[in-house]
Amino acid sequence: MSARYGLHEHLDRGVDDVFGATFDGARSTKGDVVAHALASLDAAALSRAGRVVMVGDREHDVLGAAAHGVACVGVAWGYARPGELAAAGAAAVVGTPAELTAALVGE
């Protein structure tokens, strides 16, 4: 699944699904997207195990995740200004797909 989004091949074993906003506007805010993702997954069990993580490239990703008690790993190769992700409270900010893999699956 992660390959179609250009992510590192090692993430396939750690990514359950990919969620996003809808074209019809039913899920337009990052908080809406996170709520939908949590409802679609066995989020209670995953959260207890510390296994729900949002990956985002802007402040609103970090804030949307935090609104639902989910940690967010920021990716610095996206659209964020320098320091934006850390200032928003990202659990970590990584600079490459390999660093993202390491942050998520410990490699």
PDB file of C-alpha atoms in Angstrom:
ATOM      1  CA  MET A   1       0.000   0.000   0.000  1.00  0.00           C
ATOM      2  CA  SER A   2       2.692   2.525   0.926  1.00  0.00           C
ATOM      3  CA  ALA A   3       4.467   2.043  -2.432  1.00  0.00           C
ATOM      4  CA  ARG A   4       1.704   3.784  -4.338  1.00  0.00           C
ATOM      5  CA  TYR A   5       2.299   6.863  -2.190  1.00  0.00           C
ATOM      6  CA  GLY A   6       6.036   6.863  -2.818  1.00  0.00           C
ATOM      7  CA  LEU A   7       6.949   5.751   0.689  1.00  0.00           C
ATOM      8  CA  HIS A   8       9.857   3.539   1.621  1.00  0.00           C
ATOM      9  CA  GLU A   9       9.208  -0.134   0.825  1.00  0.00           C
ATOM     10  CA  HIS A  10       9.778  -1.193   4.443  1.00  0.00           C
ATOM     11  CA  LEU A  11       6.703   0.727   5.564  1.00  0.00           C
ATOM     12  CA  ASP A  12       4.389  -1.791   3.890  1.00  0.00           C
ATOM     13  CA  ARG A  13       4.503  -4.043   6.931  1.00  0.00           C
ATOM     14  CA  GLY A  14       3.662  -1.197   9.307  1.00  0.00           C
ATOM     15  CA  VAL A  15       0.953   0.713   7.423  1.00  0.00           C
ATOM     16  CA  ASP A  16      -2.598  -0.525   7.946  1.00  0.00           C
ATOM     17  CA  ASP A  17      -4.235   2.009   5.645  1.00  0.00           C
ATOM     18  CA  VAL A  18      -3.982   5.512   4.242  1.00  0.00           C
ATOM     19  CA  PHE A  19      -6.730   8.055   4.931  1.00  0.00           C
ATOM     20  CA  GLY A  20      -7.454  11.490   3.537  1.00  0.00           C
ATOM     21  CA  ALA A  21     -10.027  14.187   2.905  1.00  0.00           C
ATOM     22  CA  THR A  22     -12.868  13.463   0.508  1.00  0.00           C
ATOM     23  CA  PHE A  23     -13.582  15.326  -2.703  1.00  0.00           C
ATOM     24  CA  ASP A  24     -17.195  15.907  -1.637  1.00  0.00           C
ATOM     25  CA  GLY A  25     -16.103  17.729   1.527  1.00  0.00           C
ATOM     26  CA  ALA A  26     -17.571  15.159   3.934  1.00  0.00           C
ATOM     27  CA  ARG A  27     -14.122  14.966   5.569  1.00  0.00           C
ATOM     28  CA  SER A  28     -12.529  18.342   5.010  1.00  0.00           C
ATOM     29  CA  THR A  29     -10.501  19.028   8.156  1.00  0.00           C
ATOM     30  CA  LYS A  30      -7.539  17.019   9.387  1.00  0.00           C
ATOM     31  CA  GLY A  31      -9.473  16.322  12.579  1.00  0.00           C
ATOM     32  CA  ASP A  32     -12.280  14.805  10.476  1.00  0.00           C
ATOM     33  CA  VAL A  33      -9.768  12.609   8.652  1.00  0.00           C
ATOM     34  CA  VAL A  34      -8.169  11.414  11.897  1.00  0.00           C
ATOM     35  CA  ALA A  35     -11.597  10.684  13.409  1.00  0.00           C
ATOM     36  CA  HIS A  36     -12.519   8.628  10.332  1.00  0.00           C
ATOM     37  CA  ALA A  37      -9.221   6.726  10.469  1.00  0.00           C
ATOM     38  CA  LEU A  38      -9.689   5.925  14.151  1.00  0.00           C
ATOM     39  CA  ALA A  39     -13.253   4.759  13.538  1.00  0.00           C
ATOM     40  CA  SER A  40     -12.066   2.561  10.655  1.00  0.00           C
ATOM     41  CA  LEU A  41      -9.312   0.877  12.647  1.00  0.00           C
ATOM     42  CA  ASP A  42      -9.467  -0.962  15.953  1.00  0.00           C
ATOM     43  CA  ALA A  43      -8.209   2.337  17.332  1.00  0.00           C
ATOM     44  CA  ALA A  44      -8.798   1.648  21.024  1.00  0.00           C
ATOM     45  CA  ALA A  45      -6.600  -1.453  20.982  1.00  0.00           C
ATOM     46  CA  LEU A  46      -4.003   0.160  18.738  1.00  0.00           C
ATOM     47  CA  SER A  47      -3.834   3.286  20.901  1.00  0.00           C
ATOM     48  CA  ARG A  48      -3.276   1.220  24.032  1.00  0.00           C
ATOM     49  CA  ALA A  49      -0.404  -0.472  22.248  1.00  0.00           C
ATOM     50  CA  GLY A  50       0.984   2.917  21.114  1.00  0.00           C
ATOM     51  CA  ARG A  51       0.562   1.891  17.492  1.00  0.00           C
ATOM     52  CA  VAL A  52      -1.534   4.727  16.068  1.00  0.00           C
ATOM     53  CA  VAL A  53       0.662   7.382  14.494  1.00  0.00           C
ATOM     54  CA  MET A  54      -0.172  10.123  12.018  1.00  0.00           C
ATOM     55  CA  VAL A  55       2.426  11.068   9.420  1.00  0.00           C
ATOM     56  CA  GLY A  56       2.084  14.609   8.169  1.00  0.00           C
ATOM     57  CA  ASP A  57       3.872  17.460   6.492  1.00  0.00           C
ATOM     58  CA  ARG A  58       2.020  20.499   7.865  1.00  0.00           C
ATOM     59  CA  GLU A  59       1.019  22.005  11.177  1.00  0.00           C
ATOM     60  CA  HIS A  60      -2.650  21.084  10.666  1.00  0.00           C
ATOM     61  CA  ASP A  61      -1.656  17.406  10.458  1.00  0.00           C
ATOM     62  CA  VAL A  62       0.022  17.607  13.867  1.00  0.00           C
ATOM     63  CA  LEU A  63      -2.885  19.533  15.394  1.00  0.00           C
ATOM     64  CA  GLY A  64      -5.542  17.247  13.872  1.00  0.00           C
ATOM     65  CA  ALA A  65      -3.789  14.200  15.290  1.00  0.00           C
ATOM     66  CA  ALA A  66      -3.340  15.823  18.706  1.00  0.00           C
ATOM     67  CA  ALA A  67      -7.053  16.644  18.866  1.00  0.00           C
ATOM     68  CA  HIS A  68      -7.640  12.879  19.003  1.00  0.00           C
ATOM     69  CA  GLY A  69      -4.711  11.973  21.249  1.00  0.00           C
ATOM     70  CA  VAL A  70      -2.616  10.611  18.366  1.00  0.00           C
ATOM     71  CA  ALA A  71       1.104  11.302  17.976  1.00  0.00           C
ATOM     72  CA  CYS A  72       2.266  12.792  14.682  1.00  0.00           C
ATOM     73  CA  VAL A  73       5.621  12.273  12.983  1.00  0.00           C
ATOM     74  CA  GLY A  74       6.371  15.221  10.744  1.00  0.00           C
ATOM     75  CA  VAL A  75       8.099  14.787   7.387  1.00  0.00           C
ATOM     76  CA  ALA A  76      10.337  17.711   6.490  1.00  0.00           C
ATOM     77  CA  TRP A  77      10.219  17.063   2.731  1.00  0.00           C
ATOM     78  CA  GLY A  78       6.650  18.353   2.492  1.00  0.00           C
ATOM     79  CA  TYR A  79       5.214  21.855   2.504  1.00  0.00           C
ATOM     80  CA  ALA A  80       5.984  22.931   6.079  1.00  0.00           C
ATOM     81  CA  ARG A  81       8.175  25.921   6.741  1.00  0.00           C
ATOM     82  CA  PRO A  82      11.346  25.164   8.723  1.00  0.00           C
ATOM     83  CA  GLY A  83      10.390  24.682  12.375  1.00  0.00           C
ATOM     84  CA  GLU A  84       6.632  24.515  11.705  1.00  0.00           C
ATOM     85  CA  LEU A  85       6.198  20.841  12.592  1.00  0.00           C
ATOM     86  CA  ALA A  86       8.264  20.964  15.771  1.00  0.00           C
ATOM     87  CA  ALA A  87       6.497  24.143  16.896  1.00  0.00           C
ATOM     88  CA  ALA A  88       3.122  22.450  16.376  1.00  0.00           C
ATOM     89  CA  GLY A  89       4.206  19.597  18.664  1.00  0.00           C
ATOM     90  CA  ALA A  90       5.238  16.791  16.299  1.00  0.00           C
ATOM     91  CA  ALA A  91       6.562  13.787  18.220  1.00  0.00           C
ATOM     92  CA  ALA A  92       9.492  13.729  15.784  1.00  0.00           C
ATOM     93  CA  VAL A  93      10.460  15.421  12.544  1.00  0.00           C
ATOM     94  CA  VAL A  94      12.284  13.326   9.950  1.00  0.00           C
ATOM     95  CA  GLY A  95      14.055  14.414   6.792  1.00  0.00           C
ATOM     96  CA  THR A  96      13.969  11.311   4.585  1.00  0.00           C
ATOM     97  CA  PRO A  97      11.779   8.259   3.948  1.00  0.00           C
ATOM     98  CA  ALA A  98      14.522   6.116   5.519  1.00  0.00           C
ATOM     99  CA  GLU A  99      14.348   8.217   8.704  1.00  0.00           C
ATOM    100  CA  LEU A 100      10.562   7.854   8.665  1.00  0.00           C
ATOM    101  CA  THR A 101      10.919   4.093   8.456  1.00  0.00           C
ATOM    102  CA  ALA A 102      13.318   4.139  11.381  1.00  0.00           C
ATOM    103  CA  ALA A 103      10.975   6.336  13.429  1.00  0.00           C
ATOM    104  CA  LEU A 104       7.975   4.110  12.756  1.00  0.00           C
ATOM    105  CA  VAL A 105       9.374   0.589  12.752  1.00  0.00           C
ATOM    106  CA  GLY A 106      12.681   1.019  14.521  1.00  0.00           C
ATOM    107  CA  GLU A 107      15.089   0.282  11.691  1.00  0.00           C
TER     108      GLU A 107
END
